[in-house]
Amino acid sequence: MTEVAPRGQMGPGPATMPAVSWYEFLLNDKLLEEHLDQEKPDPSPVQLIQQFLQEAESNAGGSDTPASSHPGALTPPLTPPISSHSTLGDPVEQNDPSRQKPVTPPLPTGESKKTRALRMLALRVAAHLHWNLNTIMKGLSVQQVHSLLTELLKVTMEMSPDAAKFTDLHFDVLTPEAIFAAQLYHRWAILTLVKHSFPTKPVKTFMTVQGQQDPVTTMLQTESLISNLREKAGVSVDNLQRCVQCGRTLRMPVLTSIPVPTELNDSPEFTWDIATEILPDEYICQLSYDLGTYFFYQESYHQALEMFRECKDLSKHMKKPEYCHVQEQRLNGYFVACRTLKESSAKLSAKPESLYRRAESARRNTYRGLVDLLIEDNVKQELSTAYRANLEDELAAKESLTFTFIQVSICNVMRGVMEGKAFVSIIADILEDADIATIKFLVKVLSVAMNGASFVQKTNLVTFLWHVAEAAPSHSHFVPMVLQSDIRNHFTGYECDQLRKLEQGTKDNMSFSTTLDDLTTVASSYPSTRDSSVTMANVEHQLMFMYDADVTRHLVSELVVNQQKTPQYVMQLNEKWRVPFEMLEIIRKTQPSVDLAYTYILIGKACHCMDVKIFERARNLLSVAEQVAVEYSYTLAKHIRWHLLLVDLQQYFLTEHLAENTNLQDLVKKVKTCITAVRLAQDIQPSPDILEHCAAFLLNVRDWGYLMNLDNTNSGHIETCRLASCLLNELPSIKNARKPARDLWDTIVMIYSTNAQHKRTSSGRDSAMYRDSQLGILPRDFFKLFLQKLREPMVLSVFISLMTKFYNILKDDITVEIYSDYLAIWPSALPNTSGVHVGAVEEHVSALMQHALQKIPSNASWLRTQADLLYANNQYSAAMKFYMEAGIVSSEFFANAVPKSIYDDTVYRKMMKCCNYLQCHTQVAVLCQFLDDVDYSAAFKALQEKHTYDAMDSYYVCIWDISILEYLVHLHSKRGEMDKRQSAMRALTQLDLNSNNPEDIIQRAVQIRKRKFLRALAKQYV
């Protein structure tokens, strides 16, 4: 049968069988060329290759293993060896015409003539396609392309295909057609790796068709082949680079050069002489493009750029390439991407190392170079002040590094001054010792800071420098060193003269006395720049930044007496001198005088010192003010004395330190004396601000017995503290605490209750305007400020519990209920929630939690409460942060099991929802195991999600539930995700998860995986 009747589709209608069947090409040796010469052959060339290879495999007995893998299937050499030492022959002798006669190797053992013919037909079709890998790889499976190229290696190489695939080749001794086959195979190897590095949607198969291989088996074989290619990728890249360097002309087999065995001729000859010659420029262009693609996939952008540049240069000179199939648009895209990525990586590599990393490196290297880093950081300000303070504390404990400690301390002082902070520094001790090396270092640090400082920072540094200059003893030589350094460029000539006067000890009336024991760096917001318009000769400006009481009195007298300024004018010089309202009213009613202006300024400066937390100086200024005020106003002196008490209370609240020669009992007595004035309804009573601090102080020092007896004080702060003390005195007994808890509850509810008063118009109708009338014993804003004065843990826990219970009732949503201690003592409902200001409750709960965690950041219960609060407000990432922090502090970074009071099923489910909203679905699946009853439906649903933004299969080692792991294996097998399937298999086959293990081993395995997973979450969210 040599001719075939035409078949195919006759007019419109359903598709029919292909026009030609595969076996017809075996019967008619000319049919293949005629078929391929058609404009649109049916079947297409790629389909023909597929049919030929499938039938060849089927005819070979259904084996999936190439013939070359069998011991007896190794292809013998096409020509006899030249010598006993070489099977490849000498390069010179290969040009011998006697060696150019190609001989078809005999059929491998077990391979029929039909199988051989089918494979030769597949090669002929591939040759018709000019060995275009883009077309071949698009239509054939990985195994089929591998089989095709292996067959090409068999017919062209004088060695086994495995040797050509997996060893380094010497292209100078290979024939041109062998070189072509080798480079084609290795091109396909690296392109296959690039192609399969991207995820692809697997083809869904619901049933296996008879005669076809199981899809899962095919998938496993493909993964095995790709894994093998990945292991030998280095060999493929090396061989391709050698091919580029060899520079020989290749022979590309054409259709007519590959014969097909017939009945008359079992071993026809290959006619390589008629093959198409490929010049070096053409195949180097193609190889450069493919190598560049592979290097791009490997993120070796520099190498990829060189390859793509070579390809661009060569492609410009090619007109009608036979073998090179490079798409110009893709080449340009790769080239631009590589150039951009190379520039980005160069910028990243050129980016200097952060100061933090450099500081840590110096810290490990016995603090070498640390001081220079801190001087640099004074300008850049990358390191946090807490980190720098820790460095100083570490050095303080090392006696061998005393001088380094002093230098670090000076650097930290300078950093604080530049930030506008005020504090008692070690500069006084340095000036007193007058060590020349230390003074030089201080001047150096000042100079560097001044040169790199902003305007505001420079203002603070100038103020600091004048304080140090006026306090420095003459033998310290501080001022001469300053005048000899670059610092003098920041001062006018007049100011330099003033500095010299300080050095000579001729301080005139614009100077002030500051003792070394009380040297304080003050970087205030007052005008203190030393330019030509603000000098020491300007009395008004001196008054603004002087904090010495004697100098201030002299300046006030100078303005009022000598310069004839009115006391009112002097008191209004600086709007930042804010005097409390009670004292301001008394001053306004008092006859103006020098003493009155002096008292006003002292009080204003003391209040400013309190704002910047210089409590000792504020105490000194107020003491002098009291001594002056008592001469003309006992009432004002009384209020100043109470303000002195406020200084002590604020200092104790913020620092837990007291004034010198004062103990806690003395402070408690002063507070009770102040409150007695309220109880006895004396004519002169302290301000509400002072009463607030007094009541909060007694609550914080746990003097609850005294507070419980403070009835009828007519003070909302004291009444609130009294009710809280009654409750705290009964705890932890829940039964006895219910009644005082109800009293406190009713009081707080009234604070947030509103009485909307509608305004009626002239027509008698209610207008849209209404006033919110507050009914509580304290205004809501005052109550919020009061909550921020609390610091005793039990007191804070009670108010946190009250506010969160209040919040839960108003929310009325059990899914977002907030946890806290002592919830059981509060009422479970409100009679009328519509009359409550919900927004104020939400705001105050958040403010209270922030304050509590600022005071005690390691309270696990409060951390969980804060996490629940953020969860209720849909802030899922922040909620996860605090959930993890709660677990960390309660389990020593998960070294121990997290207590049930912190992590229960409710918390785990909230964490699951947070991860779900953040699209971290693998984390959701792992957390499902932590529940008392594993939620398999939620776990399986989470694992089915295709878009997830977590570590995915990296978390598989944290899964201990066998059912979830088995589901993962099934899921990834179904999707064709073999790498992830292997990760699941490795986790599933761990020995400690064997169900036959003793219970203690299984529990230990579970705890190890829990610890590993929770620590991974902590690193992500905290």
PDB file of C-alpha atoms in Angstrom, residues 189-399:
ATOM      1  CA  ALA A 189      18.268  20.557  29.918  1.00  0.00           C
ATOM      2  CA  ILE A 190      18.732  24.123  31.168  1.00  0.00           C
ATOM      3  CA  LEU A 191      15.610  25.426  29.389  1.00  0.00           C
ATOM      4  CA  THR A 192      13.538  22.681  31.017  1.00  0.00           C
ATOM      5  CA  LEU A 193      14.809  23.730  34.443  1.00  0.00           C
ATOM      6  CA  VAL A 194      13.881  27.337  33.718  1.00  0.00           C
ATOM      7  CA  LYS A 195      10.438  26.376  32.443  1.00  0.00           C
ATOM      8  CA  HIS A 196       9.635  24.160  35.422  1.00  0.00           C
ATOM      9  CA  SER A 197      10.805  26.756  37.938  1.00  0.00           C
ATOM     10  CA  PHE A 198       7.481  28.518  37.418  1.00  0.00           C
ATOM     11  CA  PRO A 199       4.235  27.076  38.836  1.00  0.00           C
ATOM     12  CA  THR A 200       1.842  25.642  36.282  1.00  0.00           C
ATOM     13  CA  LYS A 201      -1.765  24.682  36.567  1.00  0.00           C
ATOM     14  CA  PRO A 202      -1.994  20.870  36.505  1.00  0.00           C
ATOM     15  CA  VAL A 203      -4.329  19.124  34.098  1.00  0.00           C
ATOM     16  CA  LYS A 204      -7.236  17.584  35.984  1.00  0.00           C
ATOM     17  CA  THR A 205      -7.824  13.931  35.142  1.00  0.00           C
ATOM     18  CA  PHE A 206     -10.797  12.197  36.662  1.00  0.00           C
ATOM     19  CA  MET A 207     -10.221   8.742  35.182  1.00  0.00           C
ATOM     20  CA  THR A 208      -7.426   6.807  33.509  1.00  0.00           C
ATOM     21  CA  VAL A 209      -8.085   5.918  29.861  1.00  0.00           C
ATOM     22  CA  GLN A 210      -7.235   2.363  28.902  1.00  0.00           C
ATOM     23  CA  GLY A 211      -3.909   2.234  27.102  1.00  0.00           C
ATOM     24  CA  GLN A 212      -2.634   5.447  28.671  1.00  0.00           C
ATOM     25  CA  GLN A 213      -0.288   5.766  31.598  1.00  0.00           C
ATOM     26  CA  ASP A 214      -1.560   6.830  34.983  1.00  0.00           C
ATOM     27  CA  PRO A 215      -1.207  10.650  35.270  1.00  0.00           C
ATOM     28  CA  VAL A 216       0.227  10.393  38.788  1.00  0.00           C
ATOM     29  CA  THR A 217       2.883   7.944  37.573  1.00  0.00           C
ATOM     30  CA  THR A 218       3.724  10.263  34.685  1.00  0.00           C
ATOM     31  CA  MET A 219       3.994  13.158  37.113  1.00  0.00           C
ATOM     32  CA  LEU A 220       6.370  11.256  39.376  1.00  0.00           C
ATOM     33  CA  GLN A 221       8.532  10.246  36.431  1.00  0.00           C
ATOM     34  CA  THR A 222       8.672  13.851  35.242  1.00  0.00           C
ATOM     35  CA  GLU A 223       9.723  15.049  38.681  1.00  0.00           C
ATOM     36  CA  SER A 224      12.399  12.376  38.844  1.00  0.00           C
ATOM     37  CA  LEU A 225      13.762  13.397  35.451  1.00  0.00           C
ATOM     38  CA  ILE A 226      13.761  17.102  36.340  1.00  0.00           C
ATOM     39  CA  SER A 227      15.466  16.337  39.640  1.00  0.00           C
ATOM     40  CA  ASN A 228      18.182  14.509  37.717  1.00  0.00           C
ATOM     41  CA  LEU A 229      18.548  17.449  35.332  1.00  0.00           C
ATOM     42  CA  ARG A 230      18.815  19.803  38.275  1.00  0.00           C
ATOM     43  CA  GLU A 231      21.628  17.766  39.806  1.00  0.00           C
ATOM     44  CA  LYS A 232      23.562  17.790  36.511  1.00  0.00           C
ATOM     45  CA  ALA A 233      22.800  21.413  35.611  1.00  0.00           C
ATOM     46  CA  GLY A 234      26.399  22.408  36.247  1.00  0.00           C
ATOM     47  CA  VAL A 235      27.617  19.848  33.699  1.00  0.00           C
ATOM     48  CA  SER A 236      25.168  21.170  31.101  1.00  0.00           C
ATOM     49  CA  VAL A 237      26.272  24.776  31.641  1.00  0.00           C
ATOM     50  CA  ASP A 238      29.959  23.809  31.430  1.00  0.00           C
ATOM     51  CA  ASN A 239      29.424  21.865  28.198  1.00  0.00           C
ATOM     52  CA  LEU A 240      27.525  24.735  26.597  1.00  0.00           C
ATOM     53  CA  GLN A 241      30.252  27.190  27.549  1.00  0.00           C
ATOM     54  CA  ARG A 242      32.874  24.834  26.048  1.00  0.00           C
ATOM     55  CA  CYS A 243      30.778  24.636  22.891  1.00  0.00           C
ATOM     56  CA  VAL A 244      30.775  28.427  22.664  1.00  0.00           C
ATOM     57  CA  GLN A 245      34.548  28.479  22.982  1.00  0.00           C
ATOM     58  CA  CYS A 246      35.280  25.661  20.515  1.00  0.00           C
ATOM     59  CA  GLY A 247      34.460  27.834  17.468  1.00  0.00           C
ATOM     60  CA  ARG A 248      33.841  24.919  15.085  1.00  0.00           C
ATOM     61  CA  THR A 249      31.235  24.799  12.346  1.00  0.00           C
ATOM     62  CA  LEU A 250      28.384  22.428  13.228  1.00  0.00           C
ATOM     63  CA  ARG A 251      26.262  20.139  11.073  1.00  0.00           C
ATOM     64  CA  MET A 252      22.526  20.349  11.716  1.00  0.00           C
ATOM     65  CA  PRO A 253      20.828  17.098  10.575  1.00  0.00           C
ATOM     66  CA  VAL A 254      18.137  17.607   7.964  1.00  0.00           C
ATOM     67  CA  LEU A 255      15.231  15.352   7.101  1.00  0.00           C
ATOM     68  CA  THR A 256      16.940  13.555   4.218  1.00  0.00           C
ATOM     69  CA  SER A 257      20.125  12.884   6.190  1.00  0.00           C
ATOM     70  CA  ILE A 258      18.291  10.551   8.594  1.00  0.00           C
ATOM     71  CA  PRO A 259      17.311   7.237   6.923  1.00  0.00           C
ATOM     72  CA  VAL A 260      14.482   4.936   7.991  1.00  0.00           C
ATOM     73  CA  PRO A 261      15.049   1.156   8.174  1.00  0.00           C
ATOM     74  CA  THR A 262      13.083  -0.781   5.534  1.00  0.00           C
ATOM     75  CA  GLU A 263      12.363  -4.402   4.784  1.00  0.00           C
ATOM     76  CA  LEU A 264      15.284  -4.510   2.362  1.00  0.00           C
ATOM     77  CA  ASN A 265      17.794  -2.491   4.445  1.00  0.00           C
ATOM     78  CA  ASP A 266      17.923  -2.884   8.202  1.00  0.00           C
ATOM     79  CA  SER A 267      20.862  -0.507   8.687  1.00  0.00           C
ATOM     80  CA  PRO A 268      20.812   2.310   6.143  1.00  0.00           C
ATOM     81  CA  GLU A 269      23.600   4.852   6.141  1.00  0.00           C
ATOM     82  CA  PHE A 270      23.328   8.376   7.614  1.00  0.00           C
ATOM     83  CA  THR A 271      24.292  11.031   5.113  1.00  0.00           C
ATOM     84  CA  TRP A 272      25.726  13.762   7.317  1.00  0.00           C
ATOM     85  CA  ASP A 273      27.376  15.389   4.314  1.00  0.00           C
ATOM     86  CA  ILE A 274      24.075  16.908   3.235  1.00  0.00           C
ATOM     87  CA  ALA A 275      23.393  18.328   6.724  1.00  0.00           C
ATOM     88  CA  THR A 276      23.114  22.118   7.043  1.00  0.00           C
ATOM     89  CA  GLU A 277      26.272  23.809   8.232  1.00  0.00           C
ATOM     90  CA  ILE A 278      25.807  26.161  11.178  1.00  0.00           C
ATOM     91  CA  LEU A 279      28.441  28.848  11.515  1.00  0.00           C
ATOM     92  CA  PRO A 280      29.851  29.699  14.961  1.00  0.00           C
ATOM     93  CA  ASP A 281      28.206  33.142  15.161  1.00  0.00           C
ATOM     94  CA  GLU A 282      24.748  31.607  14.729  1.00  0.00           C
ATOM     95  CA  TYR A 283      24.913  28.882  17.322  1.00  0.00           C
ATOM     96  CA  ILE A 284      26.901  31.058  19.752  1.00  0.00           C
ATOM     97  CA  CYS A 285      24.069  33.603  19.524  1.00  0.00           C
ATOM     98  CA  GLN A 286      21.515  30.905  20.401  1.00  0.00           C
ATOM     99  CA  LEU A 287      23.628  29.414  23.174  1.00  0.00           C
ATOM    100  CA  SER A 288      24.309  32.850  24.670  1.00  0.00           C
ATOM    101  CA  TYR A 289      20.589  33.531  24.796  1.00  0.00           C
ATOM    102  CA  ASP A 290      19.826  30.213  26.488  1.00  0.00           C
ATOM    103  CA  LEU A 291      22.675  30.550  28.968  1.00  0.00           C
ATOM    104  CA  GLY A 292      21.564  34.089  29.744  1.00  0.00           C
ATOM    105  CA  THR A 293      18.043  32.810  30.424  1.00  0.00           C
ATOM    106  CA  TYR A 294      19.403  30.183  32.805  1.00  0.00           C
ATOM    107  CA  PHE A 295      21.665  32.648  34.625  1.00  0.00           C
ATOM    108  CA  PHE A 296      18.707  35.008  34.964  1.00  0.00           C
ATOM    109  CA  TYR A 297      16.726  32.154  36.528  1.00  0.00           C
ATOM    110  CA  GLN A 298      19.676  31.571  38.895  1.00  0.00           C
ATOM    111  CA  GLU A 299      19.665  35.313  39.779  1.00  0.00           C
ATOM    112  CA  SER A 300      23.226  35.656  38.446  1.00  0.00           C
ATOM    113  CA  TYR A 301      22.339  38.896  36.742  1.00  0.00           C
ATOM    114  CA  HIS A 302      25.908  39.935  35.938  1.00  0.00           C
ATOM    115  CA  GLN A 303      26.591  36.731  33.989  1.00  0.00           C
ATOM    116  CA  ALA A 304      23.150  36.883  32.376  1.00  0.00           C
ATOM    117  CA  LEU A 305      23.802  40.454  31.229  1.00  0.00           C
ATOM    118  CA  GLU A 306      27.058  39.438  29.568  1.00  0.00           C
ATOM    119  CA  MET A 307      25.340  36.577  27.747  1.00  0.00           C
ATOM    120  CA  PHE A 308      22.465  38.742  26.535  1.00  0.00           C
ATOM    121  CA  ARG A 309      24.879  41.451  25.418  1.00  0.00           C
ATOM    122  CA  GLU A 310      26.801  38.875  23.371  1.00  0.00           C
ATOM    123  CA  CYS A 311      23.541  37.621  21.879  1.00  0.00           C
ATOM    124  CA  LYS A 312      22.444  41.154  20.906  1.00  0.00           C
ATOM    125  CA  ASP A 313      25.772  41.882  19.258  1.00  0.00           C
ATOM    126  CA  LEU A 314      25.683  38.685  17.185  1.00  0.00           C
ATOM    127  CA  SER A 315      22.000  38.876  16.252  1.00  0.00           C
ATOM    128  CA  LYS A 316      22.533  42.216  14.520  1.00  0.00           C
ATOM    129  CA  HIS A 317      24.681  40.558  11.816  1.00  0.00           C
ATOM    130  CA  MET A 318      22.472  37.518  11.115  1.00  0.00           C
ATOM    131  CA  LYS A 319      20.109  37.776   8.181  1.00  0.00           C
ATOM    132  CA  LYS A 320      18.453  34.381   7.611  1.00  0.00           C
ATOM    133  CA  PRO A 321      19.449  32.069  10.457  1.00  0.00           C
ATOM    134  CA  GLU A 322      18.694  28.363  10.060  1.00  0.00           C
ATOM    135  CA  TYR A 323      19.153  27.323  13.680  1.00  0.00           C
ATOM    136  CA  CYS A 324      18.999  30.425  15.863  1.00  0.00           C
ATOM    137  CA  HIS A 325      15.445  31.180  17.040  1.00  0.00           C
ATOM    138  CA  VAL A 326      15.769  34.186  19.345  1.00  0.00           C
ATOM    139  CA  GLN A 327      12.800  36.502  19.835  1.00  0.00           C
ATOM    140  CA  GLU A 328      14.099  40.043  19.696  1.00  0.00           C
ATOM    141  CA  GLN A 329      11.452  41.460  22.049  1.00  0.00           C
ATOM    142  CA  ARG A 330      12.183  38.891  24.755  1.00  0.00           C
ATOM    143  CA  LEU A 331      15.909  39.426  24.332  1.00  0.00           C
ATOM    144  CA  ASN A 332      15.505  43.187  24.792  1.00  0.00           C
ATOM    145  CA  GLY A 333      13.285  42.619  27.817  1.00  0.00           C
ATOM    146  CA  TYR A 334      15.834  40.315  29.446  1.00  0.00           C
ATOM    147  CA  PHE A 335      18.644  42.740  28.662  1.00  0.00           C
ATOM    148  CA  VAL A 336      16.888  45.746  30.215  1.00  0.00           C
ATOM    149  CA  ALA A 337      15.844  43.702  33.266  1.00  0.00           C
ATOM    150  CA  CYS A 338      19.396  42.438  33.857  1.00  0.00           C
ATOM    151  CA  ARG A 339      20.877  45.880  33.484  1.00  0.00           C
ATOM    152  CA  THR A 340      18.359  47.319  35.945  1.00  0.00           C
ATOM    153  CA  LEU A 341      18.813  44.493  38.454  1.00  0.00           C
ATOM    154  CA  LYS A 342      22.584  44.721  38.200  1.00  0.00           C
ATOM    155  CA  GLU A 343      22.466  48.454  38.938  1.00  0.00           C
ATOM    156  CA  SER A 344      20.105  47.850  41.873  1.00  0.00           C
ATOM    157  CA  SER A 345      22.296  45.128  43.322  1.00  0.00           C
ATOM    158  CA  ALA A 346      25.340  47.360  42.851  1.00  0.00           C
ATOM    159  CA  LYS A 347      23.593  50.129  44.783  1.00  0.00           C
ATOM    160  CA  LEU A 348      22.633  47.703  47.541  1.00  0.00           C
ATOM    161  CA  SER A 349      26.131  46.327  47.767  1.00  0.00           C
ATOM    162  CA  ALA A 350      27.535  49.852  47.784  1.00  0.00           C
ATOM    163  CA  LYS A 351      25.174  50.894  50.569  1.00  0.00           C
ATOM    164  CA  PRO A 352      27.207  51.313  53.738  1.00  0.00           C
ATOM    165  CA  GLU A 353      26.562  49.001  56.621  1.00  0.00           C
ATOM    166  CA  SER A 354      24.118  50.360  59.171  1.00  0.00           C
ATOM    167  CA  LEU A 355      25.440  51.945  62.339  1.00  0.00           C
ATOM    168  CA  TYR A 356      23.638  49.318  64.376  1.00  0.00           C
ATOM    169  CA  ARG A 357      25.492  46.446  62.691  1.00  0.00           C
ATOM    170  CA  ARG A 358      28.779  48.311  63.006  1.00  0.00           C
ATOM    171  CA  ALA A 359      28.090  48.972  66.670  1.00  0.00           C
ATOM    172  CA  GLU A 360      27.284  45.315  67.289  1.00  0.00           C
ATOM    173  CA  SER A 361      30.497  44.335  65.532  1.00  0.00           C
ATOM    174  CA  ALA A 362      32.475  46.754  67.724  1.00  0.00           C
ATOM    175  CA  ARG A 363      30.669  45.419  70.760  1.00  0.00           C
ATOM    176  CA  ARG A 364      31.829  41.889  69.984  1.00  0.00           C
ATOM    177  CA  ASN A 365      35.347  43.141  69.254  1.00  0.00           C
ATOM    178  CA  THR A 366      35.970  44.456  72.801  1.00  0.00           C
ATOM    179  CA  TYR A 367      34.278  47.782  71.943  1.00  0.00           C
ATOM    180  CA  ARG A 368      36.982  48.847  69.482  1.00  0.00           C
ATOM    181  CA  GLY A 369      35.818  51.743  67.334  1.00  0.00           C
ATOM    182  CA  LEU A 370      32.595  52.110  69.328  1.00  0.00           C
ATOM    183  CA  VAL A 371      33.304  55.678  70.418  1.00  0.00           C
ATOM    184  CA  ASP A 372      33.811  56.871  66.827  1.00  0.00           C
ATOM    185  CA  LEU A 373      30.516  55.241  65.873  1.00  0.00           C
ATOM    186  CA  LEU A 374      28.679  57.037  68.670  1.00  0.00           C
ATOM    187  CA  ILE A 375      30.200  60.370  67.617  1.00  0.00           C
ATOM    188  CA  GLU A 376      28.965  59.691  64.081  1.00  0.00           C
ATOM    189  CA  ASP A 377      25.556  58.689  65.424  1.00  0.00           C
ATOM    190  CA  ASN A 378      25.204  61.973  67.285  1.00  0.00           C
ATOM    191  CA  VAL A 379      24.670  63.552  63.864  1.00  0.00           C
ATOM    192  CA  LYS A 380      22.916  60.696  62.053  1.00  0.00           C
ATOM    193  CA  GLN A 381      20.860  59.566  65.092  1.00  0.00           C
ATOM    194  CA  GLU A 382      20.241  56.014  63.849  1.00  0.00           C
ATOM    195  CA  LEU A 383      20.848  54.224  67.153  1.00  0.00           C
ATOM    196  CA  SER A 384      18.107  54.466  69.756  1.00  0.00           C
ATOM    197  CA  THR A 385      18.820  56.160  73.059  1.00  0.00           C
ATOM    198  CA  ALA A 386      17.882  52.931  74.857  1.00  0.00           C
ATOM    199  CA  TYR A 387      20.505  50.989  72.915  1.00  0.00           C
ATOM    200  CA  ARG A 388      23.155  53.601  73.676  1.00  0.00           C
ATOM    201  CA  ALA A 389      22.194  53.562  77.354  1.00  0.00           C
ATOM    202  CA  ASN A 390      22.619  49.778  77.413  1.00  0.00           C
ATOM    203  CA  LEU A 391      26.118  50.164  75.975  1.00  0.00           C
ATOM    204  CA  GLU A 392      26.941  52.644  78.710  1.00  0.00           C
ATOM    205  CA  ASP A 393      25.621  50.298  81.396  1.00  0.00           C
ATOM    206  CA  GLU A 394      27.703  47.420  80.022  1.00  0.00           C
ATOM    207  CA  LEU A 395      30.875  49.489  80.064  1.00  0.00           C
ATOM    208  CA  ALA A 396      30.169  50.715  83.594  1.00  0.00           C
ATOM    209  CA  ALA A 397      30.596  47.148  84.831  1.00  0.00           C
ATOM    210  CA  LYS A 398      34.003  46.730  83.130  1.00  0.00           C
ATOM    211  CA  GLU A 399      36.761  48.263  85.242  1.00  0.00           C
TER     212      GLU A 399
END
